[in-house]
Amino acid sequence: ARLVEARDLHVQQAALTGESMPAEKEARPDDAATPLNERRDMVFLGTSVVSGTATAVVVATGRKTSFGDIAARLAARAPETEFERGIRQFSLLIMRTVFFLVLFIVVARIALHRGALESLLFAVALAVGLTPEFLPMITTVTLGKAAVRMAAAKVIVKRLPAIENLGSIDVLCSDKTGTLTAGTMSLDRSVDAGGASATRPHTLAHVNSRFETGIKSPLDEAILASPAADAESGKKVDEIPFDFERRRSSIVVEQGAGERLLITKGAPEGVLAIATSYEAAGGTQPLDEAARARACATYETLSETGLRVLAIAWRKVDTREAYDTKDERDLVLAGFLAFSDPVLPDAAATVAALARDGVSVKIVTGDNERVARHVCGQVGLDLTTVVLGDAIDSMTDTALEHVAEQATLFARVSPAQKNRILLALKRRSHVVGFLGDGINDAPSLHAADVGISVASAVDVARDAADIILLERSLGVLHTGILEGRKAFGNVTKYVLMGTSSNFGNMFSMAAVSLFLRFLPMLPVQILLNNLLYDLSQVTIPTDNVDDTYVREPQRWNVRTIRNFMLLIGPVSSLYDFVTFFALLHVFHASEGLFQTGWFVESLATQTLVIFVIRTA
């Protein structure tokens, strides 16, 4: 809705932007180029009024709203993940190989005047022998055991395939608030006008916040959560409430000797404009141009480090029944309070550990760039390239792909822009995980290869996520990624063993069947051989994993599987050809002895591949 009139209106729109502080709104039209989520003359479905009143004209409803756009994206089919793409490509490889093998054997044997039905049954048995039919069972058991281990490490898996995707992640995109930071405001420091540490501003602010009526802002809660000396004395006389034009609030209190004090807190620009003096070590000093410049430099420096700043000022007032905004004049500047959303204790160490293990972290946030820069600096992320939301709107998809790979921080981005960033990275063949906990994160959680949320997240985010962290810690996520790589390693063992050894065995049968006047192995023996060989691999899910699988992201690589199959398969066939020679020319084997002798040798040599394949 577009605001027509507004008075002291503050709206909590964290659901759309991730911004923890309520947004100030006014009826004055914004520039049309301003991103929708930053418009101060608009209010949105899914947000809530914290204070003030307004009249607005509805301009969009349902799916046409920002909130509706999120719902529409969640209802859409999720893009193909790395795991789904790998399984599809592997299935196509097996299908093409089986098709060629069956066709070749049937055509070749019929051309050599062998029985058509016998040739067809033999070819179909070979096709079944080449198919890794235990793959669904091996995969499910492996992922199931990994999910149990991850649950013990406080990582809950909602969808088993997400474990393999988790092990393949090479880019982790994270919303800042609530994932790298605690998601709550805390008092960082209390300083005087020159920036030196001082308790007086905090004491005065504590009195103001304690007596202030209405809904407490997150900054008020942070002030009151931090005890202040001599802040409990005094009695409230009157209040001059906050409004958008002044951007400050004042409380009049009466202290012990009947002395009344007006205490003002608010935006530094507004408070400095009505201050005429400041507190210094030698007492109250005039706020001349030089002193005012120093005070401005103090709060600007604090703001540039990502802190939110309030100015605190006071003056003595006469005794009377009521006070109004005209009394907010000739104030004495006590100093400034700076607030931060603290970074989680293990965030920096875990970001470094993820980088060491091949996962680059990118921050994608709806918050402003100053705050985001501060947080990224604290966790050790590269700030060479910072991309803002309005810049993303002017980029083509191709340009965004290049920028998304290079940049580490994306600030002031909308849910739709987050989606574009994730899809751009996926088009560059990255496996992308997204960590978020707000409604605005839900489309990105849906679009990522792995959507990761926390137990304290909103319901929509938890529903859209594949992985839920029971503890708000990147360290827990890192543990989950390593478990995903271990699971991937064990599944890969089965795939490589099945394709290479089975292919070699089937290759040998196909080759020798063209020269023998009888079948080298009966169809029932082929199927039994395949079953017993697969049974020997059911312990793979409990196997240890080589360190090479854990230290870097693991991905389905059909080219590697195909090359391994074409190399190791024929190598294993060499043992078969030696066996054929021995059976025919040393033992002068009959049909039954040949088939039985090769059945035993084939099963033994296939099973030995297990010991070859356990490490890279």
Tab-separated table of N, CA and C in Angstrom, residues 444-557:
chain	number	residue	atom	x	y	z
A	444	SER	N	15.014	-18.399	-1.524
A	444	SER	CA	16.416	-18.785	-1.732
A	444	SER	C	16.680	-20.177	-1.174
A	445	LEU	N	16.073	-20.504	-0.030
A	445	LEU	CA	16.206	-21.849	0.529
A	445	LEU	C	15.633	-22.876	-0.438
A	446	HIS	N	14.573	-22.504	-1.132
A	446	HIS	CA	13.904	-23.381	-2.094
A	446	HIS	C	14.748	-23.572	-3.353
A	447	ALA	N	15.429	-22.509	-3.786
A	447	ALA	CA	16.162	-22.541	-5.056
A	447	ALA	C	17.557	-23.138	-4.931
A	448	ALA	N	18.156	-23.095	-3.734
A	448	ALA	CA	19.533	-23.566	-3.550
A	448	ALA	C	19.624	-25.085	-3.706
A	449	ASP	N	20.832	-25.592	-3.989
A	449	ASP	CA	21.045	-27.042	-4.000
A	449	ASP	C	20.750	-27.622	-2.622
A	450	VAL	N	21.150	-26.886	-1.576
A	450	VAL	CA	20.842	-27.282	-0.198
A	450	VAL	C	20.337	-26.050	0.553
A	451	GLY	N	19.097	-26.106	1.023
A	451	GLY	CA	18.557	-25.042	1.867
A	451	GLY	C	18.793	-25.391	3.324
A	452	ILE	N	19.420	-24.486	4.058
A	452	ILE	CA	19.803	-24.750	5.448
A	452	ILE	C	19.182	-23.672	6.334
A	453	SER	N	18.501	-24.094	7.390
A	453	SER	CA	17.915	-23.135	8.319
A	453	SER	C	18.242	-23.563	9.750
A	454	VAL	N	17.717	-22.814	10.722
A	454	VAL	CA	17.976	-23.098	12.129
A	454	VAL	C	16.653	-23.384	12.825
A	455	ALA	N	16.732	-24.055	13.973
A	455	ALA	CA	15.521	-24.473	14.678
A	455	ALA	C	14.667	-23.287	15.104
A	456	SER	N	15.288	-22.137	15.339
A	456	SER	CA	14.557	-20.956	15.797
A	456	SER	C	14.009	-20.119	14.639
A	457	ALA	N	14.166	-20.588	13.405
A	457	ALA	CA	13.714	-19.833	12.238
A	457	ALA	C	12.192	-19.815	12.166
A	458	VAL	N	11.665	-18.917	11.324
A	458	VAL	CA	10.221	-18.875	11.118
A	458	VAL	C	9.774	-20.160	10.425
A	459	ASP	N	8.492	-20.502	10.576
A	459	ASP	CA	7.966	-21.767	10.042
A	459	ASP	C	8.207	-21.909	8.544
A	460	VAL	N	8.005	-20.821	7.800
A	460	VAL	CA	8.151	-20.890	6.342
A	460	VAL	C	9.578	-21.266	5.959
A	461	ALA	N	10.564	-20.698	6.647
A	461	ALA	CA	11.964	-20.999	6.346
A	461	ALA	C	12.290	-22.451	6.674
A	462	ARG	N	11.790	-22.929	7.809
A	462	ARG	CA	12.060	-24.328	8.179
A	462	ARG	C	11.408	-25.290	7.180
A	463	ASP	N	10.207	-24.952	6.719
A	463	ASP	CA	9.529	-25.820	5.748
A	463	ASP	C	10.276	-25.860	4.416
A	464	ALA	N	10.868	-24.742	4.015
A	464	ALA	CA	11.559	-24.667	2.725
A	464	ALA	C	12.951	-25.289	2.773
A	465	ALA	N	13.500	-25.474	3.969
A	465	ALA	CA	14.888	-25.940	4.113
A	465	ALA	C	14.985	-27.466	3.990
A	466	ASP	N	16.166	-27.940	3.584
A	466	ASP	CA	16.466	-29.373	3.542
A	466	ASP	C	17.168	-29.829	4.814
A	467	ILE	N	17.908	-28.910	5.422
A	467	ILE	CA	18.713	-29.193	6.606
A	467	ILE	C	18.336	-28.190	7.696
A	468	ILE	N	18.152	-28.670	8.933
A	468	ILE	CA	17.846	-27.791	10.067
A	468	ILE	C	18.968	-27.921	11.104
A	469	LEU	N	19.557	-26.791	11.484
A	469	LEU	CA	20.578	-26.779	12.531
A	469	LEU	C	19.904	-26.557	13.874
A	470	LEU	N	20.095	-27.494	14.807
A	470	LEU	CA	19.501	-27.336	16.135
A	470	LEU	C	20.254	-26.308	16.965
A	471	GLU	N	21.473	-26.031	16.592
A	471	GLU	CA	22.284	-25.039	17.293
A	471	GLU	C	22.682	-23.955	16.305
A	472	ARG	N	22.517	-22.694	16.709
A	472	ARG	CA	22.835	-21.568	15.828
A	472	ARG	C	24.351	-21.423	15.749
A	473	SER	N	24.965	-22.248	14.895
A	473	SER	CA	26.420	-22.268	14.824
A	473	SER	C	26.871	-22.748	13.453
A	474	LEU	N	27.785	-22.002	12.834
A	474	LEU	CA	28.361	-22.451	11.569
A	474	LEU	C	29.240	-23.679	11.770
A	475	GLY	N	29.760	-23.846	12.998
A	475	GLY	CA	30.570	-25.023	13.300
A	475	GLY	C	29.764	-26.299	13.148
A	476	VAL	N	28.510	-26.264	13.566
A	476	VAL	CA	27.616	-27.412	13.407
A	476	VAL	C	27.399	-27.703	11.923
A	477	LEU	N	27.222	-26.649	11.142
A	477	LEU	CA	27.061	-26.821	9.696
A	477	LEU	C	28.309	-27.425	9.071
A	478	HIS	N	29.471	-26.980	9.506
A	478	HIS	CA	30.725	-27.522	8.976
A	478	HIS	C	30.809	-29.020	9.232
A	479	THR	N	30.411	-29.439	10.428
A	479	THR	CA	30.390	-30.869	10.750
A	479	THR	C	29.466	-31.618	9.799
A	480	GLY	N	28.300	-31.026	9.523
A	480	GLY	CA	27.357	-31.648	8.601
A	480	GLY	C	27.917	-31.787	7.200
A	481	ILE	N	28.652	-30.776	6.734
A	481	ILE	CA	29.257	-30.832	5.398
A	481	ILE	C	30.252	-31.988	5.306
A	482	LEU	N	31.062	-32.163	6.340
A	482	LEU	CA	32.041	-33.256	6.340
A	482	LEU	C	31.349	-34.616	6.353
A	483	GLU	N	30.247	-34.729	7.107
A	483	GLU	CA	29.498	-35.986	7.110
A	483	GLU	C	28.900	-36.249	5.724
A	484	GLY	N	28.456	-35.193	5.061
A	484	GLY	CA	27.930	-35.344	3.711
A	484	GLY	C	28.983	-35.868	2.747
A	485	ARG	N	30.217	-35.389	2.911
A	485	ARG	CA	31.304	-35.859	2.037
A	485	ARG	C	31.635	-37.324	2.302
A	486	LYS	N	31.547	-37.743	3.570
A	486	LYS	CA	31.808	-39.144	3.886
A	486	LYS	C	30.749	-40.039	3.243
A	487	ALA	N	29.498	-39.613	3.337
A	487	ALA	CA	28.417	-40.386	2.717
A	487	ALA	C	28.614	-40.449	1.206
A	488	PHE	N	28.984	-39.327	0.619
A	488	PHE	CA	29.226	-39.277	-0.827
A	488	PHE	C	30.351	-40.238	-1.199
A	489	GLY	N	31.404	-40.268	-0.382
A	489	GLY	CA	32.540	-41.149	-0.663
A	489	GLY	C	32.138	-42.605	-0.687
A	490	ASN	N	31.297	-43.024	0.251
A	490	ASN	CA	30.882	-44.428	0.303
A	490	ASN	C	29.962	-44.789	-0.854
A	491	VAL	N	29.064	-43.883	-1.231
A	491	VAL	CA	28.202	-44.153	-2.386
A	491	VAL	C	29.054	-44.251	-3.652
A	492	THR	N	30.058	-43.374	-3.760
A	492	THR	CA	30.937	-43.392	-4.937
A	492	THR	C	31.683	-44.722	-5.044
A	493	LYS	N	32.070	-45.286	-3.885
A	493	LYS	CA	32.754	-46.587	-3.905
A	493	LYS	C	31.879	-47.640	-4.584
A	494	TYR	N	30.609	-47.669	-4.209
A	494	TYR	CA	29.720	-48.668	-4.797
A	494	TYR	C	29.575	-48.441	-6.303
A	495	VAL	N	29.407	-47.187	-6.687
A	495	VAL	CA	29.214	-46.879	-8.106
A	495	VAL	C	30.436	-47.299	-8.920
A	496	LEU	N	31.633	-46.950	-8.430
A	496	LEU	CA	32.858	-47.286	-9.155
A	496	LEU	C	33.083	-48.795	-9.194
A	497	MET	N	32.816	-49.471	-8.076
A	497	MET	CA	32.997	-50.922	-8.034
A	497	MET	C	32.025	-51.612	-8.990
A	498	GLY	N	30.735	-51.198	-8.895
A	498	GLY	CA	29.726	-51.856	-9.709
A	498	GLY	C	29.941	-51.651	-11.190
A	499	THR	N	30.229	-50.414	-11.577
A	499	THR	CA	30.370	-50.136	-13.008
A	499	THR	C	31.640	-50.757	-13.578
A	500	SER	N	32.760	-50.639	-12.874
A	500	SER	CA	34.027	-51.129	-13.429
A	500	SER	C	34.077	-52.652	-13.481
A	501	SER	N	33.815	-53.297	-12.342
A	501	SER	CA	33.934	-54.750	-12.285
A	501	SER	C	32.842	-55.432	-13.110
A	502	ASN	N	31.620	-54.930	-12.976
A	502	ASN	CA	30.527	-55.505	-13.773
A	502	ASN	C	30.768	-55.320	-15.270
A	503	PHE	N	31.264	-54.135	-15.620
A	503	PHE	CA	31.523	-53.885	-17.037
A	503	PHE	C	32.600	-54.833	-17.560
A	504	GLY	N	33.649	-55.021	-16.770
A	504	GLY	CA	34.707	-55.947	-17.179
A	504	GLY	C	34.195	-57.363	-17.366
A	505	ASN	N	33.357	-57.795	-16.423
A	505	ASN	CA	32.797	-59.142	-16.482
A	505	ASN	C	31.902	-59.306	-17.709
A	506	MET	N	31.033	-58.314	-17.927
A	506	MET	CA	30.131	-58.387	-19.075
A	506	MET	C	30.897	-58.271	-20.401
A	507	PHE	N	31.964	-57.442	-20.398
A	507	PHE	CA	32.806	-57.300	-21.587
A	507	PHE	C	33.444	-58.637	-21.946
A	508	SER	N	33.935	-59.341	-20.926
A	508	SER	CA	34.555	-60.657	-21.152
A	508	SER	C	33.544	-61.638	-21.733
A	509	MET	N	32.326	-61.649	-21.152
A	509	MET	CA	31.301	-62.584	-21.628
A	509	MET	C	30.897	-62.273	-23.064
A	510	ALA	N	30.725	-60.985	-23.337
A	510	ALA	CA	30.325	-60.599	-24.688
A	510	ALA	C	31.385	-61.006	-25.702
A	511	ALA	N	32.660	-60.830	-25.349
A	511	ALA	CA	33.747	-61.141	-26.282
A	511	ALA	C	33.867	-62.636	-26.527
A	512	VAL	N	33.882	-63.406	-25.422
A	512	VAL	CA	34.129	-64.848	-25.576
A	512	VAL	C	32.912	-65.569	-26.158
A	513	SER	N	31.708	-64.971	-25.960
A	513	SER	CA	30.497	-65.638	-26.476
A	513	SER	C	30.493	-65.692	-28.001
A	514	LEU	N	31.302	-64.834	-28.629
A	514	LEU	CA	31.362	-64.820	-30.092
A	514	LEU	C	32.235	-65.946	-30.631
A	515	PHE	N	33.078	-66.545	-29.751
A	515	PHE	CA	34.023	-67.572	-30.213
A	515	PHE	C	33.684	-68.970	-29.713
A	516	LEU	N	32.969	-69.048	-28.589
A	516	LEU	CA	32.578	-70.357	-28.065
A	516	LEU	C	31.299	-70.824	-28.742
A	517	ARG	N	31.163	-72.141	-28.838
A	517	ARG	CA	29.935	-72.696	-29.418
A	517	ARG	C	28.847	-72.859	-28.364
A	518	PHE	N	29.210	-72.631	-27.096
A	518	PHE	CA	28.219	-72.676	-26.009
A	518	PHE	C	28.316	-71.350	-25.230
A	519	LEU	N	27.316	-71.079	-24.369
A	519	LEU	CA	27.326	-69.854	-23.564
A	519	LEU	C	28.435	-69.927	-22.519
A	520	PRO	N	29.256	-68.866	-22.353
A	520	PRO	CA	30.348	-68.898	-21.374
A	520	PRO	C	29.836	-68.981	-19.937
A	521	MET	N	28.634	-68.496	-19.694
A	521	MET	CA	28.015	-68.602	-18.374
A	521	MET	C	26.507	-68.575	-18.587
A	522	LEU	N	25.797	-69.430	-17.896
A	522	LEU	CA	24.353	-69.483	-18.057
A	522	LEU	C	23.709	-68.196	-17.526
A	523	PRO	N	22.586	-67.793	-18.095
A	523	PRO	CA	21.910	-66.591	-17.576
A	523	PRO	C	21.662	-66.630	-16.065
A	524	VAL	N	21.275	-67.779	-15.536
A	524	VAL	CA	21.016	-67.866	-14.094
A	524	VAL	C	22.316	-67.675	-13.306
A	525	GLN	N	23.449	-68.153	-13.873
A	525	GLN	CA	24.743	-67.941	-13.196
A	525	GLN	C	25.141	-66.461	-13.220
A	526	ILE	N	24.849	-65.799	-14.335
A	526	ILE	CA	25.155	-64.364	-14.425
A	526	ILE	C	24.400	-63.593	-13.344
A	527	LEU	N	23.112	-63.912	-13.201
A	527	LEU	CA	22.286	-63.205	-12.217
A	527	LEU	C	22.728	-63.533	-10.792
A	528	LEU	N	23.074	-64.821	-10.535
A	528	LEU	CA	23.540	-65.200	-9.196
A	528	LEU	C	24.874	-64.533	-8.888
A	529	ASN	N	25.780	-64.510	-9.874
A	529	ASN	CA	27.070	-63.829	-9.716
A	529	ASN	C	26.853	-62.364	-9.336
A	530	ASN	N	25.932	-61.711	-10.061
A	530	ASN	CA	25.649	-60.303	-9.810
A	530	ASN	C	25.086	-60.089	-8.404
A	531	LEU	N	24.192	-60.996	-7.980
A	531	LEU	CA	23.581	-60.877	-6.647
A	531	LEU	C	24.624	-61.057	-5.548
A	532	LEU	N	25.460	-62.109	-5.667
A	532	LEU	CA	26.466	-62.368	-4.638
A	532	LEU	C	27.503	-61.245	-4.586
A	533	TYR	N	27.870	-60.717	-5.740
A	533	TYR	CA	28.840	-59.616	-5.786
A	533	TYR	C	28.274	-58.381	-5.096
A	534	ASP	N	27.000	-58.087	-5.383
A	534	ASP	CA	26.389	-56.930	-4.730
A	534	ASP	C	26.255	-57.141	-3.221
A	535	LEU	N	25.972	-58.382	-2.806
A	535	LEU	CA	25.861	-58.663	-1.370
A	535	LEU	C	27.178	-58.406	-0.644
A	536	SER	N	28.289	-58.616	-1.371
A	536	SER	CA	29.598	-58.381	-0.738
A	536	SER	C	29.835	-56.905	-0.461
A	537	GLN	N	28.986	-56.044	-1.035
A	537	GLN	CA	29.190	-54.597	-0.893
A	537	GLN	C	28.243	-53.946	0.119
A	538	VAL	N	27.415	-54.744	0.784
A	538	VAL	CA	26.426	-54.143	1.691
A	538	VAL	C	27.072	-53.535	2.934
A	539	THR	N	28.345	-53.816	3.176
A	539	THR	CA	29.016	-53.203	4.331
A	539	THR	C	29.621	-51.843	3.994
A	540	ILE	N	29.529	-51.429	2.737
A	540	ILE	CA	30.103	-50.139	2.331
A	540	ILE	C	29.574	-48.973	3.171
A	541	PRO	N	28.265	-48.917	3.476
A	541	PRO	CA	27.776	-47.768	4.250
A	541	PRO	C	28.457	-47.575	5.612
A	542	THR	N	29.047	-48.661	6.162
A	542	THR	CA	29.707	-48.541	7.466
A	542	THR	C	31.214	-48.337	7.331
A	543	ASP	N	31.706	-48.235	6.094
A	543	ASP	CA	33.152	-48.157	5.878
A	543	ASP	C	33.703	-46.780	6.260
A	544	ASN	N	34.972	-46.749	6.634
A	544	ASN	CA	35.662	-45.472	6.836
A	544	ASN	C	35.912	-44.819	5.478
A	545	VAL	N	36.172	-43.522	5.516
A	545	VAL	CA	36.365	-42.774	4.274
A	545	VAL	C	37.745	-42.134	4.271
A	546	ASP	N	38.410	-42.247	3.142
A	546	ASP	CA	39.745	-41.674	2.985
A	546	ASP	C	39.690	-40.148	3.139
A	547	ASP	N	40.738	-39.566	3.697
A	547	ASP	CA	40.780	-38.114	3.929
A	547	ASP	C	40.608	-37.310	2.638
A	548	THR	N	41.003	-37.886	1.515
A	548	THR	CA	40.885	-37.147	0.251
A	548	THR	C	39.427	-36.837	-0.087
A	549	TYR	N	38.497	-37.643	0.422
A	549	TYR	CA	37.084	-37.379	0.185
A	549	TYR	C	36.561	-36.224	1.042
A	550	VAL	N	37.214	-35.978	2.181
A	550	VAL	CA	36.690	-35.039	3.175
A	550	VAL	C	37.254	-33.634	2.985
A	551	ARG	N	38.434	-33.514	2.412
A	551	ARG	CA	39.130	-32.223	2.397
A	551	ARG	C	38.719	-31.295	1.262
A	552	GLU	N	37.873	-31.760	0.373
A	552	GLU	CA	37.414	-30.881	-0.699
A	552	GLU	C	36.008	-31.304	-1.120
A	553	PRO	N	35.240	-30.406	-1.720
A	553	PRO	CA	33.876	-30.760	-2.126
A	553	PRO	C	33.860	-31.934	-3.090
A	554	GLN	N	32.891	-32.822	-2.896
A	554	GLN	CA	32.756	-33.997	-3.754
A	554	GLN	C	31.548	-33.819	-4.672
A	555	ARG	N	31.718	-34.173	-5.943
A	555	ARG	CA	30.642	-33.984	-6.903
A	555	ARG	C	30.512	-35.210	-7.803
A	556	TRP	N	29.308	-35.420	-8.288
A	556	TRP	CA	29.105	-36.460	-9.287
A	556	TRP	C	29.844	-36.055	-10.562
A	557	ASN	N	30.757	-36.930	-10.992
A	557	ASN	CA	31.508	-36.665	-12.212
A	557	ASN	C	31.376	-37.891	-13.111
